[in-house]
Short mmCIF file of C-alpha atoms in Angstrom, two decimals:
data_model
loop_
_atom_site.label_atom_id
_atom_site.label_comp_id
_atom_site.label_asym_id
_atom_site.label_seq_id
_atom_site.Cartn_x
_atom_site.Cartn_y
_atom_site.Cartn_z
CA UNK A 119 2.73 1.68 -104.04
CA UNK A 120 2.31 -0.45 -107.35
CA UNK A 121 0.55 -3.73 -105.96
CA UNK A 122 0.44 -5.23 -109.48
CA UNK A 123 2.11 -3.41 -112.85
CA UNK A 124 4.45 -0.54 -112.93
CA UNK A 125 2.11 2.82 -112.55
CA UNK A 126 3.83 4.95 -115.40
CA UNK A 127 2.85 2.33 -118.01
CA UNK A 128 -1.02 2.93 -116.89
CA UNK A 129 -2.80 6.18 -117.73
CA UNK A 130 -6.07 7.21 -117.36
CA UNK A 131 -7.49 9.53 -120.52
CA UNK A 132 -9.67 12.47 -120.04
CA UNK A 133 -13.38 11.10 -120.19
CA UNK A 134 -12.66 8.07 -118.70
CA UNK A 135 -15.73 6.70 -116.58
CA UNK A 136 -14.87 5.78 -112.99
CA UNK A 137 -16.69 5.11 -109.98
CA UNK A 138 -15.69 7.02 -106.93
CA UNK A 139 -15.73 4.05 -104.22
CA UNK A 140 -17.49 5.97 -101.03
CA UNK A 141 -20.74 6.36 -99.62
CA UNK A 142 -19.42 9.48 -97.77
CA UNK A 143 -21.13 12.79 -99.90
CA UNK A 144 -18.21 14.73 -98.78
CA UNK A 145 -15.33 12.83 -100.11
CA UNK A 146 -17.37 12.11 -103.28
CA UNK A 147 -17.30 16.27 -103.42
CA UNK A 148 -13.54 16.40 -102.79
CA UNK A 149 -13.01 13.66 -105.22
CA UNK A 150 -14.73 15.23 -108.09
CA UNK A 151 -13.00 18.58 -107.06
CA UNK A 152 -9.61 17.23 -107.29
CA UNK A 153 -10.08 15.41 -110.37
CA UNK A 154 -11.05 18.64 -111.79
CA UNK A 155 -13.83 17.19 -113.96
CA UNK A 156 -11.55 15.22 -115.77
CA UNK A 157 -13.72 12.11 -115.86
CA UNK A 158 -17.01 10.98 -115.71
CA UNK A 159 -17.45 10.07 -111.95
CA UNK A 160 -20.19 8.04 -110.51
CA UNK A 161 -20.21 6.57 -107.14
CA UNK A 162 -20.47 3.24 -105.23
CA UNK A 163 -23.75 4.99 -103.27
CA UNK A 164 -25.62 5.98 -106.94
CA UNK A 165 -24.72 2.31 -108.58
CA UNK A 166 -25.98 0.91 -105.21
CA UNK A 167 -22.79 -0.60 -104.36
CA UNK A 168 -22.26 -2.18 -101.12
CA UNK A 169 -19.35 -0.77 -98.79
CA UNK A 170 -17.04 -3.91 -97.88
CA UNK A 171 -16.09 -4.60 -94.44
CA UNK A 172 -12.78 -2.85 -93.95
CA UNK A 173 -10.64 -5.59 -92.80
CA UNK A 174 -7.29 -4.02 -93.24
CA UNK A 175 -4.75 -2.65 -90.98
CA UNK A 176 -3.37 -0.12 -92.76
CA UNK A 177 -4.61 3.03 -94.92
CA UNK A 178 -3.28 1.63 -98.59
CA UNK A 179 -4.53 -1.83 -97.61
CA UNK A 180 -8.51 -0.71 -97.34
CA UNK A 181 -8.22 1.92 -100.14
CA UNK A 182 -6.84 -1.29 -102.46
CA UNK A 183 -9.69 -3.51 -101.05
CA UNK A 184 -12.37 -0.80 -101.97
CA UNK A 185 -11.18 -0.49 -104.79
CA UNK A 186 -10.98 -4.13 -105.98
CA UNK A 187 -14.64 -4.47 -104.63
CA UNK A 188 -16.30 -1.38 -106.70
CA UNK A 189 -14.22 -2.22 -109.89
CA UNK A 190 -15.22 -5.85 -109.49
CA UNK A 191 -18.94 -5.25 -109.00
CA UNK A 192 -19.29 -2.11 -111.36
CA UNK A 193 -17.03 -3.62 -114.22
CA UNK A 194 -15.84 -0.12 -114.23
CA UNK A 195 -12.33 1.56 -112.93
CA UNK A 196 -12.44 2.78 -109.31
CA UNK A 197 -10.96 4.85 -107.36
CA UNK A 198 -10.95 4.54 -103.69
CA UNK A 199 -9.98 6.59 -100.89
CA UNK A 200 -9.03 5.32 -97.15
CA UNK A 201 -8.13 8.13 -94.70
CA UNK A 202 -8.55 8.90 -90.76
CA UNK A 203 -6.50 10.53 -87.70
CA UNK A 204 -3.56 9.55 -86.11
CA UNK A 205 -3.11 11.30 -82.72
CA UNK A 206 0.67 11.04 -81.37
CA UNK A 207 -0.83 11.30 -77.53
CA UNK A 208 -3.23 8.25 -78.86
CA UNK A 209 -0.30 6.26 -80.13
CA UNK A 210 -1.74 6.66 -83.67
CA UNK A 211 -5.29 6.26 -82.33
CA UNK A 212 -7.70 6.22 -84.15
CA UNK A 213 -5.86 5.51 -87.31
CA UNK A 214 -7.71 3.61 -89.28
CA UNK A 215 -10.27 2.74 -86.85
CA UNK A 216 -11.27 6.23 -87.48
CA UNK A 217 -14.65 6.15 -88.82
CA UNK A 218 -15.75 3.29 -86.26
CA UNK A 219 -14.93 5.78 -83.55
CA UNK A 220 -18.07 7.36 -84.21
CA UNK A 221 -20.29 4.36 -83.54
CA UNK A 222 -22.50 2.55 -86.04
CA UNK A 223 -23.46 5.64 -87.09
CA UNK A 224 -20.30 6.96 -87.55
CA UNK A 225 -21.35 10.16 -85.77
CA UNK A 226 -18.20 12.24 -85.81
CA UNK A 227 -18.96 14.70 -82.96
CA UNK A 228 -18.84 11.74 -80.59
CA UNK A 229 -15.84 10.33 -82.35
CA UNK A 230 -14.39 14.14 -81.59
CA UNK A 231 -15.34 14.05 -77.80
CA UNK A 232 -13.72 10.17 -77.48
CA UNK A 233 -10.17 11.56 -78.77
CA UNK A 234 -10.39 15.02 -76.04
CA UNK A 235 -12.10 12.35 -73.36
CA UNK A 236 -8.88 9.55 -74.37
CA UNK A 237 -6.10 12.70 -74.12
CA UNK A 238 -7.68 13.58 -70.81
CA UNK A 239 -7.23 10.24 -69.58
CA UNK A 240 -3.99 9.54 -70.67
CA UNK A 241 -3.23 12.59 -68.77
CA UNK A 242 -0.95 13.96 -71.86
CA UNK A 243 -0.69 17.56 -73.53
CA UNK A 244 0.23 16.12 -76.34
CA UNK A 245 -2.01 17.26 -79.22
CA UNK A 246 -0.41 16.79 -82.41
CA UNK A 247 -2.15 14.79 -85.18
CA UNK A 248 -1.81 14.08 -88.52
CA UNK A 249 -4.39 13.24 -91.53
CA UNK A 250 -3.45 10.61 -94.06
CA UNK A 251 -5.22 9.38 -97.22
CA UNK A 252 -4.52 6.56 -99.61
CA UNK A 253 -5.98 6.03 -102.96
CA UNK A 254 -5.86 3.02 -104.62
CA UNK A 255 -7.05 2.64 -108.63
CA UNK A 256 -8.22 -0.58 -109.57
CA UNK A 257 -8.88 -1.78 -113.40
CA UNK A 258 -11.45 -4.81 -113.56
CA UNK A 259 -9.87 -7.93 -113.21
CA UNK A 260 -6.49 -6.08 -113.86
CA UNK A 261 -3.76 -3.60 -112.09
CA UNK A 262 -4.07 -1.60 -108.72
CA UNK A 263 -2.03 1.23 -107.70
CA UNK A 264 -2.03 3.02 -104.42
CA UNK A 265 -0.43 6.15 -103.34
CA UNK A 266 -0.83 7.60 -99.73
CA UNK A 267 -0.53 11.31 -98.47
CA UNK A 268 -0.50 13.39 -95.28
CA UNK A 269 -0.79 16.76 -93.27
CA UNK A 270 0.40 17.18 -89.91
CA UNK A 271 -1.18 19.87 -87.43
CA UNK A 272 -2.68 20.14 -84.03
CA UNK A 273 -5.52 18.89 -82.52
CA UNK A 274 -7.92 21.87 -80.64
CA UNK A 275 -10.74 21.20 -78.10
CA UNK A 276 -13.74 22.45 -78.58
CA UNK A 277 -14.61 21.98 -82.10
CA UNK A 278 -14.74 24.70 -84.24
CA UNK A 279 -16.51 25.31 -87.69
CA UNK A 280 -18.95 23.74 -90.24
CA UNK A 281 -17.60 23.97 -93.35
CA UNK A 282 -16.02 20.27 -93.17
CA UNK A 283 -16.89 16.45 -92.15
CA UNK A 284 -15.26 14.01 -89.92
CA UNK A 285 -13.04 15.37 -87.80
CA UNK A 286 -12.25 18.66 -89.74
CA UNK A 287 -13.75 20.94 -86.63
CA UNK A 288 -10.87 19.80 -84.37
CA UNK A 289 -7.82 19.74 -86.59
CA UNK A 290 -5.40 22.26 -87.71
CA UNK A 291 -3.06 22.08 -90.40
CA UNK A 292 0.42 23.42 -89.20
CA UNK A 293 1.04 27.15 -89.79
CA UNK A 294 -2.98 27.67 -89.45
CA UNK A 295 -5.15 29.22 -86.71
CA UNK A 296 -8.38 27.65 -88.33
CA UNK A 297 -9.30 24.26 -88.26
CA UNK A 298 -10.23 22.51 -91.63
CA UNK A 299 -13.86 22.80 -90.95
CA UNK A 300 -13.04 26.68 -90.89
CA UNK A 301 -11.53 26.91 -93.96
CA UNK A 302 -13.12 27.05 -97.82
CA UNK A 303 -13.23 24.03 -99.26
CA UNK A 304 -11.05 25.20 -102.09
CA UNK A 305 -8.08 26.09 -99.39
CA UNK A 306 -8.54 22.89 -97.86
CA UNK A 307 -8.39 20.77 -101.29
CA UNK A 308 -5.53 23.17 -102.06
CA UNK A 309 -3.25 21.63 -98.67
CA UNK A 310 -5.00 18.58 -97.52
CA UNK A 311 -3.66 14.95 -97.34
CA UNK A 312 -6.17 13.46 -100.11
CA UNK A 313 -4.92 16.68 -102.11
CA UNK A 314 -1.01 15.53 -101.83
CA UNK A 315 -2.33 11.87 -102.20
CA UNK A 316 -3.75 12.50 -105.76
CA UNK A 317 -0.61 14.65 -106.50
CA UNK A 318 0.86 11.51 -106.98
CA UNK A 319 -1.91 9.81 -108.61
CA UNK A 320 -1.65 12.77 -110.93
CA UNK A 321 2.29 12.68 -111.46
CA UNK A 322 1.94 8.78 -112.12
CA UNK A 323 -1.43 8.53 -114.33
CA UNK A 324 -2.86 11.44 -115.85
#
């Protein structure tokens, strides 16, 4: 998605400054692993940056708004990620409602015990799932481009392993036996959806 100039006429040069638009320490850690130290990365949480209310419905639509908010206030390019689960026995729930599942303090083990206590309910076996991230790059006052990407896999009850955040412990990729939060980090950055996201953000920028 290109929401306002063609995305192969924009580039972004090695050394550029940007400012990673999350308060979440473990996408700013995936971030700065995927963009391979590339730039100079701050984020919205170390410029004191307020998170905007998330008023979208879909994915690319928050990432853009984040986005637009952290370039706006930081006068600097931002990057900004919007992801969550999408359970097919949920009808996409929790989508991107994702975070809010946990409560206001976005505790994810709760948000984990809603989705098995919401399959159980709707009585359904179904457990497939799928992760998806957008990423939106916003100039001040100019251009935004988005690109989204996913992984499908399986949801599994109880959680298992620590090595992730959100709802890593419960979902595996397809052709896995381990969840995400059992993998390394490196393997997950190496297959996950905000890996094939900034694929394209690669392909289209860099």
């Amino acid at each position: 998605m290109d929401t306002n100039a063609n995305p192969t006429r924009l580039t972004l040069p090695a050394g550029t400054k940007l400012v990673a638009a999350t308060h979440n320490p473990g996408k700013a850690r995936e971030i700065g692993a995927l963009l391979e130290g590339r730039f100079e990365v701050l984020t919205a949480a170390s410029l004191d940056i307020p998170e905007p209310e998330e008023t979208e419905t879909t994915f690319v639509g928050n990432a853009v708004l984040k986005a637009r908010h952290a370039a706006r206030v930081s006068g600097v390019i931002a990057l900004a990620d919007d992801s969550g689960l999408s359970v097919v026995g949920l009808n996409g729930d929790p989508g991107v409602l994702s975070a809010r599942w946990g409560g206001p303090d976005k505790d994810f083990g709760l948000a984990m015990r809603r989705i098995e206590a919401a399959l159980i309910e709707a009585g359904t076996d179904d457990r497939r799932a799928f992760f998806s991230c957008a990423l939106a790059v916003a100039w001040p006052d100019g251009p935004v481009v988005a690109f989204e990407g996913q992984i499908h896999g399986t949801l599994t009850f109880p959680a298992r392993g620590d090595r992730g955040f959100g709802y890593d412990p419960i979902f595996m990729p397809e052709g896995e036996t381990r969840t995400f939060a059992e993998m390394d980090p490196a393997e997950k950055d190496a297959i996950s959806h905000r890996a094939r996201a900034f694929a394209q953000l690669r392909a289209a920028l860099f």
